[in-house]
Every structure is written in C-alpha cells, then in structure tokens.
Amino acid sequence: MCGIVGYIGKSDAYPILIKGLKCLEYRGYDSAGVALIDKSGDLRIYKSVGKVADLERVSSGKNISGTAGIAHTRWATHGEPTERNAHPHRSSDGKLVMVHNGIIENYLSIKKKLSEEGYSFASDTDTEILVQFIEYIRNDRKLDLLTAVQVALKEVVGAYAIALIDKDNPGEIIVARKSSPLVVGIGEGEFFVASDTAPIVPYTNKVVFLKDGEIGVLSAGSPLKIINLDNVECPADIQNIEINLSEFEKGDYPHFMLKEIFEQPERLKDCMRGRLNLEEHTIRLSSIINHSDKLLNAGRFVIVACGTSWHAGLIGKHLIESFCRIPVEVEYASEFRYRNPVILPNDVVIAISQSGETADTLAAMELAKEKGAFVFGICNVVGSSIARATDSGIYIHVGSEVGVASTKAFTGQVAVLIMFALALAKEKKTIKDEEYTNITRELGLIPEKMYATLALNDSIAELSRMFTYARNFIYLGRGYSYPVALEGALKLKEISYIHAEGYPAAEMKHGPIALIDAEMPVVVIATKSDLYKKILSNIQEIKSRKGRIIAIVTEGDTEISKIADFCIEVPNTIDCLDALITSIPLQLMAYHIAVYRGMDVDQPRNLAKSVTVE
Ligand code: G6P
C-alpha cells in the first residue's frame, strides 16, 4: 500500500504534493510526510503521524517553498506508524531522500551488511535500508546516482515504487518500480509522479505507466528519460487518459461511501452501456467475440481475487456454472499463488480486482500465465497493472471508487459477471433463448430497481440506529445470496468494527446456531427464489432460539414478515440478478451503524483500499 507523489517543475511543489497525497490517502493513512527542495539544494522534510491534514498542521507556518519535492502517505508494514518511521527517509550523509511503496524482503541482510560498514539507522523501515544502501553504493564505488540506483535495485528482492531526490542534484527526481505501481505525468516543462493517476490528472492527461524494472529520470525542462536496470534506454509509452475529477469530490454527501452507494444505478448503466442492448435484449462483449476460441473451449475457469472482489467471484461461479455448464473454482489469490496450483491446458483464469493493483491477485495471475493459462481480467481502474497484464478482459467502468469499503465496484463486478456468463452461454448454446431474453430484459430494469431500493435509506437508517451497540452480527443467505451475506458481514466489520460472520444459511446447524440468543442480530437475505421455502425454515430455526431477525425480503412478502423482527422489502427480480439489489440495504446498514458509532467510514482503521503488498 502507501501512496507516493512527486513533482518537479516551475510551480511550488508543496500544494501539488499535498493535494496529491489527499487523492492517495485511500492507500494508507497511518502517517504522512513531504520533502521539498529548492534549486540551491536547500532541503526540508516534514512528517506527521496520522493523516495528510495532520501533516498540513505540522508544516503550517514553516518554509514550504521549493519547486521539487516528494511526499508519502503510509500504511505501516515495517515499523509502527510513528513519526520516525514516516517517509521520506534520508541517507546517513543527509543527501538522499526517498519515499517508497512496497516491501524490500531482503532488507535484513542488506541492513546487516550496512551495519558492518558502520551505518546506523533512524527508523525501523525497509525504506531507510534501501536509501542508505544506495548512498553506500554511490560513495563506496564512486558511482553517479543513477548507476548506484541500478546496482542497488538489482540486489533488492521484493516490491518497490520509489521516488528519490538528491541534495547535490536538486533539478532531478529519480523514480523506479517493480511490482508496485508508478505513473509519471508529463506537463509543460514539469513532471508529476504518483502511485496512480488521480494526483496527476488535474495538471496533465499525458501519462506514462512505468513498467517493472524501469527507472525514470525526471529533470525539469528535459524530456522524460526511461532506462532499465541494465542501463538500456526504454521508449516512453505516453498515453492520454481521461478522468472525471468530480469522482474525487464528495459533493453533497458526508462520505464517499454514501456517495458511491447512491451512485450505483447510474454506474450500473455506465457498466452496461454499449454491452447490453436494451431494445434487442442482447449482450455484446467484444472480449468474448475476440477470444471466443479460448473462452468457448475453456475446460474450467479459475477465479482469483481478494476481499470484496472474491465475493463477486463466488457469484460469478454460480452464474458461469449455471448458464455455461463450465466448472469454476474461486480462489483467494493469496492462497492460490503459494500452492503450486494445477493449471490445465484449457483453463482460463479470471482475475477480479477493483484497483487492478492488489499484489496477491497480480501475482496469482502472473503465476497462472507462467503455467500457460489464458488470463482474463475484470478490473475497474483503467490501465492498472492487472488490466495491463491480462490477455483480455472487461472493465467494470463504475468510475473511481474512493471509500475504502467497496460498494459500487462490487455491483459493477457482479454485473460484468452476469453479462459475461450470459454472453458466453449464448455462444455455447447452453442457455435457452427465452431465459436469455428474460434475464437480459430484467438486467436493463435493475438501475430503476436500485433507485427504488435506495429510497429505503431513511428507514434503513432508523433500523440501523437500533443496532448501534450490537457486538456481533450473523449474515445468512443461500444460493446467489450466500456471497451477498459474506459481503454484508465484511462491510459491517470493515467500517463499524463490529464482529460479523456470513454463512450459508443451512450451515447454521453445524455450529453457528450455538451463538444465537436474544442478543444476536441475524440478517437473512430471504428474497423470493427457488430456495425461499428452505430459507424460511432456517429463519424459523433462528426464531426458535430467540435470535433477532432482520430479513431482506421481496416486496409484498407475507410469510417471512410474520416471523422476522424487522423486514426490508426490496423490488422483485430474477434470482441470478438479486445480488445487485440485496447488497444495497446491507451496504446502507453497515454505513449507518458505523456513522452512529462515530467511525471514520471512508478511512477505517488498519485498512487500505489498494493492497499493493502481500
Ligand atoms: C482491500 C480493500 C477491499 C477490496 C480488496 C481487494 O482489502 O479494502 O475493499 O475488496 O482490497 O481489492 P481489489 O482492488 O483487488 O478489488
């Protein structure tokens, strides 16, 4: 995780860096820091524990001049979130200053070597080891800085995105990456660098996504130089990007999370635009058309993902198996990558990731590629590492998601998986025309049904108030609703810090039912489906043990409403589309409970939106 940002040019660096850090706070917010340098080499570093706003307080009234600088917002890995561990870190001779995102796995062996050379350390971080190591190599071997960086990085094991400034050469920033993202923005006589494009787009839409093993030399007024660790110059692949800046503003909403929940109907339309034909009730996905040989002949799909994306993957399994009759496995990317998994010749691996930067998902995908699999991506962030590394894929196109707890990306992922399964099934002729037409017609109605569900917000807020001080929650669902239960529980845990577990409802009897008493709220997704009667029995079982039932039911339900303590009635839809609707009340409940508890909804403790370390 961690966000890095840098600037070199004609303008004052400080406001650009602070604004950039605020865009990157979703990557971590344990501490923040900035280093500013002016043309004479006068260097100043300010750091603070906490958020970027705390850093602004620390630097307020101090000298913040300088037309070059680097800055960092941290998600602690090595070393506690203290000021001494906050970036930027400085080398012993005080000349080199670095910010870093990633993990230097062999930092202890490098540290040992440096200690033997008489180095001492001011922090517990792996980053400080790297900057000291570069200094050591530069001085010991009398090398220029770029060569010293190349030599040092060749010895590094792990992941890094770095930005480095040198007091002796204030007109230059050196940046490099391996397995952690880094984007260079090219302005008029100025450069920007950041972990993603958000800090850059207010100034320029010309960007270069650095590739693994590339080093960028940013000198104001000179063209961008990209060189690899073997000193071979690499062409700069300059891309034009377009981002709607309003996505980074909360507008009238108190939190990004609430804004993103409420955006879902419109974002779903964006996701389906050009893919779902509302007049003909057909789905057209160019990635399926262009790779039909691989996809139609897939012997198995293996979905790799983490967190919320993994929950979407579970729904994907259900959809693809039901409609395409192709077996699907859903794997936690972090487990898959270390298990020497079996990849068969006709396997297709689907990597699902909102950010497209999750380290475990990226590594799982690369492993699958090495083993010969065709790799398909379902990502939100355009141009992200996963999106670029896949053989083909589908963007979910739900716009930037800023709140750490994923909401609109989940429904976007599910919508893409629905379209994928239906389009593939149609090509494979494993779905009846009538069923295909019914589902595609109904899919087109989902945005309106989402609006109707969002209209329940006030009553869900009222209901949530009653559970502000609950200590545990159980979420239950069956079939397509089981992953929704998992996702509902995850939302609550993430932002309210209430312990919550999601279960397939019938599994209750095998353990969790022992937890049920009058103190235990149980959220049950019990909309009309083939499993309705079964879930009704599960609800009876909970009721008999005095559990407090909050049921998500279909409008007009008469049976469950008689038993449940509270009912949230949502619009009726086909059960394979239900998750697009039923996840909304669960998102809203988690949100309101967290707000009543006074939690930091958009930046919950210990979490980061983009997990770029394993
Ligand atoms: C983090 C985020 C989650 C997200 C997960 C996977 O844990 O807080 O919201 O679901 O990473 O991220 P990805 O970007 O790969 O979907």
Coordinates of C-alpha atoms in Angstrom, one line a residue, residues 32-556:
A32 CA 2.4 11.3 6.0
G33 CA 5.5 13.2 5.0
V34 CA 6.9 15.6 2.5
A35 CA 10.4 16.6 1.4
L36 CA 10.9 19.9 -0.5
I37 CA 14.0 21.0 -2.2
D38 CA 14.8 24.3 -4.0
K39 CA 17.2 25.0 -6.8
S40 CA 20.1 25.7 -4.4
G41 CA 19.7 22.2 -2.8
D42 CA 18.1 23.6 0.4
L43 CA 16.1 20.6 1.7
R44 CA 13.3 20.5 4.2
I45 CA 11.4 17.4 5.5
Y46 CA 8.1 17.5 7.4
K47 CA 6.4 14.4 8.8
S48 CA 3.5 13.6 10.9
V49 CA 1.7 10.6 12.4
G50 CA -1.9 10.4 11.1
K51 CA -3.5 11.8 8.0
V52 CA -2.4 14.4 5.4
A53 CA -4.4 17.0 7.4
D54 CA -2.1 16.3 10.3
L55 CA 0.9 16.8 8.1
E56 CA -0.5 20.2 6.9
R57 CA -0.8 21.2 10.6
V58 CA 2.8 20.2 11.2
S59 CA 4.1 22.2 8.2
S60 CA 1.9 25.2 8.8
G61 CA 3.9 28.3 9.2
K62 CA 7.1 26.6 8.1
N63 CA 9.2 27.1 5.0
I64 CA 7.3 25.2 2.3
S65 CA 9.0 26.7 -0.7
G66 CA 10.7 24.6 -3.4
T67 CA 9.8 23.7 -6.9
A68 CA 10.6 20.0 -6.5
G69 CA 9.5 17.5 -3.8
I70 CA 8.4 14.1 -2.9
A71 CA 5.7 13.0 -0.5
H72 CA 4.2 9.9 1.0
T73 CA 1.1 8.6 2.9
R74 CA 1.8 5.4 4.7
W75 CA 0.2 2.1 5.5
A76 CA 2.6 0.6 8.0
T77 CA 4.4 -2.6 7.2
H78 CA 7.9 -2.5 8.7
G79 CA 7.8 -0.4 11.9
E80 CA 4.9 1.1 13.8
P81 CA 3.1 4.1 12.5
T82 CA 5.3 6.7 14.3
E83 CA 7.0 9.9 13.1
R84 CA 10.4 8.2 13.0
N85 CA 9.0 5.6 10.6
A86 CA 7.1 8.1 8.5
H87 CA 8.5 8.7 5.0
P88 CA 10.5 10.4 3.4
H89 CA 13.6 8.7 4.7
R90 CA 17.1 10.1 4.5
S91 CA 20.5 8.6 3.9
S92 CA 23.2 9.0 6.5
D93 CA 25.1 11.7 4.7
G94 CA 21.8 13.6 4.5
K95 CA 21.9 13.9 0.8
L96 CA 19.5 11.3 -0.5
V97 CA 15.8 11.4 0.4
M98 CA 13.4 8.7 -0.6
V99 CA 9.7 7.7 -0.5
H100 CA 8.7 4.1 -1.1
N101 CA 5.7 1.9 -1.6
G102 CA 6.2 -1.9 -1.4
I103 CA 8.3 -4.3 0.7
I104 CA 12.0 -4.9 0.5
E105 CA 12.0 -8.5 1.5
N106 CA 15.8 -8.9 1.9
Y107 CA 16.2 -5.7 3.9
L108 CA 17.6 -7.5 6.9
S109 CA 20.5 -8.9 5.0
I110 CA 21.2 -5.5 3.5
K111 CA 20.9 -3.9 6.9
K112 CA 23.4 -6.4 8.3
K113 CA 25.9 -5.5 5.6
L114 CA 25.4 -1.8 6.1
S115 CA 25.8 -2.2 9.9
E116 CA 29.1 -3.9 9.3
E117 CA 30.1 -0.9 7.3
G118 CA 29.3 1.3 10.3
Y119 CA 25.8 2.5 9.3
S120 CA 23.2 3.2 12.0
F121 CA 19.5 3.7 11.4
A122 CA 17.0 6.2 12.4
S123 CA 13.9 4.1 11.7
D124 CA 12.6 0.5 11.7
T125 CA 11.7 0.7 8.0
D126 CA 12.9 -1.3 5.0
T127 CA 12.8 2.0 3.1
E128 CA 15.5 3.6 5.1
I129 CA 17.7 0.5 4.4
L130 CA 17.2 1.0 0.7
V131 CA 18.1 4.7 0.7
Q132 CA 21.2 4.0 2.8
F133 CA 22.1 1.2 0.6
I134 CA 22.0 3.5 -2.5
E135 CA 24.1 6.0 -0.6
Y136 CA 26.6 3.3 0.4
I137 CA 26.9 2.0 -3.2
R138 CA 27.3 5.5 -4.6
N139 CA 30.0 6.5 -2.2
D140 CA 31.8 3.2 -2.0
R141 CA 32.1 2.6 -5.7
K142 CA 32.2 6.3 -6.6
L143 CA 29.2 6.0 -9.0
D144 CA 26.7 8.6 -10.2
L145 CA 23.3 8.3 -8.6
L146 CA 21.5 6.7 -11.5
T147 CA 24.1 3.9 -11.7
A148 CA 24.1 3.4 -7.9
V149 CA 20.2 3.1 -8.0
Q150 CA 20.6 0.5 -10.8
V151 CA 23.2 -1.5 -8.8
A152 CA 21.1 -1.3 -5.6
L153 CA 17.8 -2.3 -7.2
K154 CA 19.4 -5.3 -8.8
E155 CA 20.2 -6.6 -5.3
V156 CA 16.7 -5.9 -3.9
V157 CA 14.2 -8.7 -3.5
G158 CA 10.6 -7.6 -3.2
A159 CA 8.4 -4.9 -4.5
Y160 CA 9.0 -1.2 -4.8
A161 CA 7.9 2.0 -6.3
I162 CA 10.3 4.7 -5.2
A163 CA 11.0 8.4 -5.7
L164 CA 14.4 9.8 -4.8
I165 CA 15.9 13.2 -4.6
D166 CA 19.5 14.2 -4.2
K167 CA 20.6 17.4 -2.4
D168 CA 23.6 17.6 -4.8
N169 CA 21.3 17.5 -7.8
P170 CA 18.1 19.3 -6.9
G171 CA 17.0 19.5 -10.5
E172 CA 16.2 15.8 -10.8
I173 CA 13.9 13.2 -9.3
I174 CA 14.7 9.5 -9.9
V175 CA 11.8 7.1 -9.8
A176 CA 11.6 3.4 -10.2
R177 CA 9.2 0.5 -9.9
K178 CA 8.9 -3.2 -9.5
S179 CA 5.6 -4.8 -8.7
S180 CA 4.2 -1.6 -7.2
P181 CA 2.5 0.9 -9.5
L182 CA 4.1 4.2 -10.5
V183 CA 2.8 6.7 -13.1
V184 CA 4.7 9.7 -14.5
G185 CA 2.7 12.7 -15.7
I186 CA 4.2 14.9 -18.4
G187 CA 3.4 18.6 -18.2
E188 CA 4.9 21.6 -19.9
G189 CA 8.5 21.7 -18.5
E190 CA 7.3 19.8 -15.4
F191 CA 6.8 16.2 -14.3
F192 CA 4.5 14.6 -11.8
V193 CA 4.8 11.2 -10.4
A194 CA 2.3 9.2 -8.3
S195 CA 1.1 5.8 -7.3
D196 CA -2.0 6.3 -9.5
T197 CA -3.2 8.8 -12.0
A198 CA -5.5 10.7 -9.6
P199 CA -2.9 13.2 -8.3
I200 CA -1.7 13.9 -11.9
V201 CA -5.0 14.4 -13.9
P202 CA -5.7 17.9 -12.6
Y203 CA -2.5 19.1 -14.3
T204 CA -2.0 16.9 -17.4
N205 CA -3.6 13.9 -19.1
K206 CA -0.3 12.7 -20.6
V207 CA 1.0 9.8 -18.6
V208 CA 3.5 7.0 -18.7
F209 CA 2.8 3.9 -16.7
L210 CA 6.3 2.8 -15.7
K211 CA 6.9 -0.9 -16.3
D212 CA 8.6 -3.3 -13.9
G213 CA 12.3 -2.8 -13.8
E214 CA 12.2 0.7 -15.3
I215 CA 13.8 3.8 -13.9
G216 CA 12.6 7.3 -14.8
V217 CA 14.8 10.3 -14.6
L218 CA 12.7 13.4 -14.3
S219 CA 14.5 16.7 -14.9
A220 CA 12.5 19.9 -15.3
G221 CA 12.8 21.2 -18.9
S222 CA 14.2 17.9 -20.3
P223 CA 12.4 15.0 -21.9
L224 CA 11.5 12.1 -19.8
K225 CA 14.3 9.5 -19.7
I226 CA 13.4 5.9 -19.0
I227 CA 16.2 3.4 -18.5
N228 CA 16.2 -0.2 -17.2
L229 CA 18.4 -1.8 -14.6
D230 CA 20.8 -2.9 -17.3
N231 CA 21.2 0.7 -18.5
V232 CA 19.2 0.2 -21.7
E233 CA 17.1 3.1 -22.6
C234 CA 13.3 2.3 -22.9
P235 CA 10.8 4.1 -25.1
A236 CA 8.3 6.1 -23.1
D237 CA 4.8 4.9 -24.0
I238 CA 2.9 8.1 -23.5
Q239 CA -0.9 7.6 -23.1
N240 CA -3.7 10.1 -22.9
I241 CA -6.1 9.5 -20.0
E242 CA -9.4 10.9 -19.2
I243 CA -10.8 11.0 -15.7
N244 CA -13.8 12.8 -14.3
L245 CA -12.4 14.9 -11.5
S246 CA -15.8 15.1 -9.7
E247 CA -15.3 11.5 -8.8
F248 CA -12.8 12.6 -6.3
E249 CA -15.2 15.0 -4.6
K250 CA -17.9 14.1 -2.1
G251 CA -20.4 16.6 -3.5
D252 CA -23.3 16.9 -1.0
Y253 CA -22.6 13.6 0.6
P254 CA -21.0 13.4 4.1
H255 CA -18.9 10.4 3.0
F256 CA -17.5 9.0 -0.2
M257 CA -19.0 5.6 0.7
L258 CA -22.6 7.0 0.8
K259 CA -22.0 8.9 -2.4
E260 CA -20.7 5.7 -4.1
I261 CA -23.7 3.6 -2.7
F262 CA -26.1 6.2 -4.2
E263 CA -24.2 6.3 -7.5
Q264 CA -24.9 2.6 -8.2
P265 CA -27.9 2.9 -10.5
E266 CA -26.0 5.3 -12.8
R267 CA -22.7 3.5 -12.6
L268 CA -24.5 0.3 -13.5
K269 CA -25.9 2.0 -16.6
D270 CA -22.3 3.0 -17.4
C271 CA -21.1 -0.5 -16.9
M272 CA -23.8 -1.9 -19.2
R273 CA -23.6 0.8 -21.8
G274 CA -22.7 -0.5 -25.3
R275 CA -22.8 -4.0 -23.9
L276 CA -26.4 -4.6 -23.1
N277 CA -28.8 -3.8 -25.9
L278 CA -32.0 -2.7 -24.3
E279 CA -34.1 -2.9 -27.4
E280 CA -33.0 -6.3 -28.6
H281 CA -32.3 -7.7 -25.2
T282 CA -28.9 -9.0 -26.2
I283 CA -25.4 -8.7 -24.7
R284 CA -22.3 -8.0 -26.8
L285 CA -18.9 -8.2 -25.2
S286 CA -16.0 -7.7 -27.5
S287 CA -13.6 -9.6 -25.3
I288 CA -15.8 -12.7 -25.8
I289 CA -16.1 -12.2 -29.5
N290 CA -12.3 -11.6 -29.9
H291 CA -11.3 -14.5 -27.8
S292 CA -14.1 -16.9 -28.4
D293 CA -11.7 -19.8 -29.2
K294 CA -10.2 -19.6 -25.7
L295 CA -13.4 -18.9 -23.8
L296 CA -15.7 -21.3 -25.6
N297 CA -13.2 -24.1 -25.3
A298 CA -12.4 -23.4 -21.6
G299 CA -12.4 -26.6 -19.7
R300 CA -12.5 -24.7 -16.4
F301 CA -12.5 -21.2 -15.1
V302 CA -10.4 -20.3 -12.1
I303 CA -11.3 -17.0 -10.5
V304 CA -8.6 -15.4 -8.4
A305 CA -9.4 -12.3 -6.2
C306 CA -9.3 -10.9 -2.7
G307 CA -11.8 -9.3 -0.4
T308 CA -15.0 -8.0 -1.9
S309 CA -13.8 -9.0 -5.4
W310 CA -13.6 -12.6 -4.1
H311 CA -17.2 -12.4 -3.0
A312 CA -18.1 -11.2 -6.5
G313 CA -16.2 -14.2 -7.8
L314 CA -18.4 -16.6 -5.8
I315 CA -21.4 -15.1 -7.6
G316 CA -19.5 -15.5 -10.8
K317 CA -19.0 -19.2 -10.1
H318 CA -22.7 -19.7 -9.6
L319 CA -23.5 -17.8 -12.8
I320 CA -21.0 -19.4 -15.1
E321 CA -21.7 -22.9 -13.8
S322 CA -25.5 -22.4 -14.1
F323 CA -25.5 -20.9 -17.5
C324 CA -22.4 -22.1 -19.3
R325 CA -22.1 -25.5 -17.7
I326 CA -18.3 -25.0 -17.2
P327 CA -16.8 -25.8 -13.8
V328 CA -15.5 -22.8 -11.9
E329 CA -13.2 -22.6 -8.9
V330 CA -12.9 -19.4 -6.8
E331 CA -9.6 -18.9 -5.1
Y332 CA -8.2 -16.5 -2.7
A333 CA -5.3 -15.1 -4.7
S334 CA -3.0 -15.1 -1.7
E335 CA -3.6 -18.9 -1.3
F336 CA -3.5 -19.8 -5.0
R337 CA -0.1 -18.1 -5.6
Y338 CA 1.7 -20.2 -3.0
R339 CA 0.0 -23.6 -3.6
N340 CA 1.7 -24.7 -6.8
P341 CA -1.9 -25.0 -8.2
V342 CA -2.8 -27.3 -11.1
I343 CA -3.4 -25.4 -14.2
L344 CA -4.8 -27.5 -17.1
P345 CA -4.2 -26.7 -20.8
N346 CA -7.8 -25.3 -21.3
D347 CA -8.1 -23.4 -18.1
V348 CA -9.0 -19.8 -18.2
V349 CA -8.0 -17.7 -15.1
I350 CA -10.2 -14.7 -14.3
A351 CA -8.6 -12.1 -12.1
I352 CA -11.1 -9.8 -10.4
S353 CA -9.9 -6.6 -8.9
Q354 CA -11.3 -3.1 -8.4
S355 CA -8.0 -1.4 -8.2
G356 CA -6.1 -3.7 -10.6
E357 CA -3.2 -3.4 -8.2
T358 CA -3.8 -5.9 -5.5
A359 CA -0.4 -7.6 -5.1
D360 CA -1.7 -11.1 -4.4
T361 CA -4.1 -11.0 -7.3
L362 CA -1.4 -9.7 -9.7
A363 CA 1.0 -12.5 -8.5
A364 CA -1.7 -15.2 -8.8
M365 CA -2.4 -14.0 -12.3
E366 CA 1.2 -14.0 -13.3
L367 CA 1.7 -17.5 -11.9
A368 CA -1.3 -18.7 -14.0
K369 CA 0.2 -17.1 -17.1
E370 CA 3.5 -18.8 -16.4
K371 CA 1.7 -22.1 -16.2
G372 CA 0.2 -21.4 -19.6
A373 CA -3.3 -20.2 -18.7
F374 CA -5.2 -17.7 -20.7
V375 CA -5.8 -14.8 -18.2
F376 CA -8.9 -12.6 -18.3
G377 CA -9.3 -9.5 -16.1
I378 CA -12.3 -7.9 -14.6
C379 CA -11.0 -4.5 -13.3
N380 CA -12.2 -1.1 -12.6
V381 CA -9.1 1.1 -12.8
V382 CA -8.2 1.6 -16.4
G383 CA -4.6 1.0 -17.2
S384 CA -3.9 -0.7 -13.9
S385 CA -1.2 -3.3 -13.5
I386 CA -3.7 -6.3 -13.6
A387 CA -5.6 -4.8 -16.6
R388 CA -2.4 -4.4 -18.5
A389 CA -1.1 -7.8 -17.7
T390 CA -4.1 -9.9 -18.7
D391 CA -4.7 -11.4 -22.2
S392 CA -8.1 -9.9 -22.4
G393 CA -10.8 -8.6 -20.0
I394 CA -13.7 -6.4 -19.3
Y395 CA -13.6 -3.1 -17.4
I396 CA -16.4 -2.6 -15.0
H397 CA -16.5 1.2 -15.7
V398 CA -18.1 2.3 -12.5
G399 CA -15.8 5.3 -12.0
S400 CA -13.2 5.9 -9.3
E401 CA -14.1 4.3 -6.0
V402 CA -12.7 6.3 -3.1
G403 CA -14.3 4.9 0.0
V404 CA -12.2 2.1 1.4
A405 CA -15.2 -0.2 1.8
S406 CA -16.1 -1.3 -1.8
T407 CA -19.7 -0.8 -2.8
K408 CA -20.3 0.3 -6.4
A409 CA -17.3 -1.8 -7.6
F410 CA -19.0 -4.9 -6.1
T411 CA -22.2 -4.4 -8.0
G412 CA -20.2 -3.5 -11.1
Q413 CA -18.2 -6.7 -10.9
V414 CA -21.4 -8.7 -10.4
A415 CA -23.0 -7.0 -13.4
V416 CA -20.0 -7.8 -15.6
L417 CA -20.0 -11.4 -14.4
I418 CA -23.7 -11.7 -15.3
M419 CA -23.1 -10.3 -18.8
F420 CA -20.1 -12.5 -19.2
A421 CA -21.9 -15.7 -18.2
L422 CA -25.0 -14.9 -20.3
A423 CA -23.0 -13.9 -23.4
L424 CA -20.8 -17.0 -23.2
A425 CA -23.8 -19.2 -22.5
K426 CA -25.5 -17.8 -25.6
E427 CA -22.4 -18.5 -27.7
K428 CA -22.1 -22.0 -26.2
K429 CA -25.9 -22.5 -26.7
T430 CA -26.2 -23.7 -23.1
I431 CA -29.0 -21.3 -22.3
K432 CA -32.5 -21.3 -23.8
D433 CA -33.3 -18.2 -25.9
E434 CA -36.3 -17.4 -23.7
E435 CA -34.3 -17.5 -20.5
Y436 CA -31.5 -15.4 -22.1
T437 CA -34.0 -12.8 -23.2
N438 CA -35.8 -12.7 -19.9
I439 CA -32.7 -12.2 -17.9
T440 CA -31.2 -9.5 -20.3
R441 CA -34.6 -7.7 -20.3
E442 CA -34.6 -7.8 -16.5
L443 CA -31.0 -6.7 -16.3
G444 CA -32.0 -3.5 -18.1
L445 CA -34.5 -2.8 -15.3
I446 CA -32.0 -3.2 -12.5
P447 CA -30.9 0.5 -12.3
E448 CA -34.5 1.6 -11.7
K449 CA -34.9 -1.1 -9.1
M450 CA -31.7 0.1 -7.4
Y451 CA -33.2 3.6 -7.2
A452 CA -36.3 2.1 -5.5
T453 CA -34.0 0.2 -3.1
L454 CA -32.0 3.4 -2.3
A455 CA -35.3 5.1 -1.5
L456 CA -35.4 2.9 1.6
N457 CA -32.4 4.7 3.0
D458 CA -34.2 6.6 5.8
S459 CA -36.0 3.6 7.1
I460 CA -32.7 1.6 7.0
A461 CA -31.0 4.4 8.9
E462 CA -33.8 4.2 11.6
L463 CA -33.4 0.4 11.8
S464 CA -29.6 0.7 12.0
R465 CA -29.8 3.0 14.9
M466 CA -31.3 0.2 17.0
F467 CA -28.2 -1.9 16.4
T468 CA -25.5 0.7 17.0
Y469 CA -24.2 -1.1 20.1
A470 CA -24.6 -4.7 18.9
R471 CA -21.4 -6.6 19.5
N472 CA -21.9 -9.4 16.9
F473 CA -23.9 -10.0 13.8
I474 CA -24.6 -13.0 11.7
Y475 CA -25.5 -12.7 8.0
L476 CA -27.2 -15.6 6.2
G477 CA -28.0 -16.3 2.6
R478 CA -28.3 -19.3 0.2
G479 CA -27.5 -19.7 -3.4
Y480 CA -26.7 -16.4 -5.0
S481 CA -27.4 -14.7 -1.7
Y482 CA -24.7 -16.5 0.2
P483 CA -21.9 -14.3 -1.2
V484 CA -24.1 -11.3 -0.5
A485 CA -24.2 -12.4 3.1
L486 CA -20.4 -12.7 3.2
E487 CA -20.2 -9.2 1.6
G488 CA -22.7 -7.7 4.1
A489 CA -20.7 -9.1 7.0
L490 CA -17.5 -7.8 5.5
K491 CA -18.9 -4.3 5.1
L492 CA -20.0 -4.2 8.7
K493 CA -16.7 -5.4 10.0
E494 CA -14.7 -3.1 7.9
I495 CA -16.3 0.2 8.9
S496 CA -18.1 -0.3 12.2
Y497 CA -15.6 -2.8 13.8
I498 CA -18.5 -5.0 14.9
H499 CA -17.7 -8.7 14.7
A500 CA -19.8 -10.2 11.9
E501 CA -19.9 -13.5 10.1
G502 CA -21.5 -14.5 6.9
Y503 CA -22.7 -18.1 6.5
P504 CA -24.7 -20.2 4.0
A505 CA -28.0 -20.4 5.9
A506 CA -28.2 -24.1 6.0
E507 CA -24.7 -24.4 7.6
M508 CA -26.1 -22.7 10.7
K509 CA -27.0 -26.0 12.1
H510 CA -23.4 -27.1 12.0
G511 CA -22.1 -24.7 14.6
P512 CA -23.1 -21.1 14.4
I513 CA -26.6 -21.8 15.7
A514 CA -24.9 -22.2 19.1
L515 CA -24.2 -18.4 19.0
I516 CA -27.9 -17.5 18.6
D517 CA -29.6 -15.8 21.6
A518 CA -31.7 -12.8 22.1
E519 CA -28.6 -10.6 21.8
M520 CA -27.7 -11.8 18.4
P521 CA -28.9 -9.9 15.3
V522 CA -29.2 -12.1 12.3
V523 CA -29.5 -10.6 8.9
V524 CA -31.1 -13.0 6.4
I525 CA -31.3 -12.4 2.7
A526 CA -34.7 -14.1 2.0
T527 CA -35.9 -12.8 -1.3
K528 CA -38.1 -14.9 -3.5
S529 CA -36.1 -17.7 -5.2
D530 CA -36.2 -21.4 -5.6
L531 CA -34.7 -21.6 -2.1
Y532 CA -37.3 -19.4 -0.5
K533 CA -39.0 -22.2 1.5
K534 CA -35.7 -23.5 2.6
I535 CA -34.6 -20.2 4.0
L536 CA -38.0 -19.8 5.6
S537 CA -37.2 -22.9 7.6
N538 CA -33.8 -21.5 8.5
I539 CA -35.4 -18.4 9.8
Q540 CA -37.8 -20.5 11.9
E541 CA -34.8 -22.2 13.5
I542 CA -33.3 -18.9 14.4
K543 CA -36.6 -17.6 15.7
S544 CA -37.0 -20.6 18.0
R545 CA -33.7 -19.7 19.6
K546 CA -34.8 -16.0 20.1
G547 CA -32.4 -14.5 17.5
R548 CA -33.3 -11.0 16.3
I549 CA -34.1 -11.4 12.7
I550 CA -33.6 -8.6 10.1
A551 CA -34.9 -10.1 6.8
I552 CA -34.3 -8.7 3.4
V553 CA -37.4 -9.8 1.5
T554 CA -39.2 -9.3 -1.8
E555 CA -41.8 -6.5 -1.9
G556 CA -45.2 -7.9 -0.8

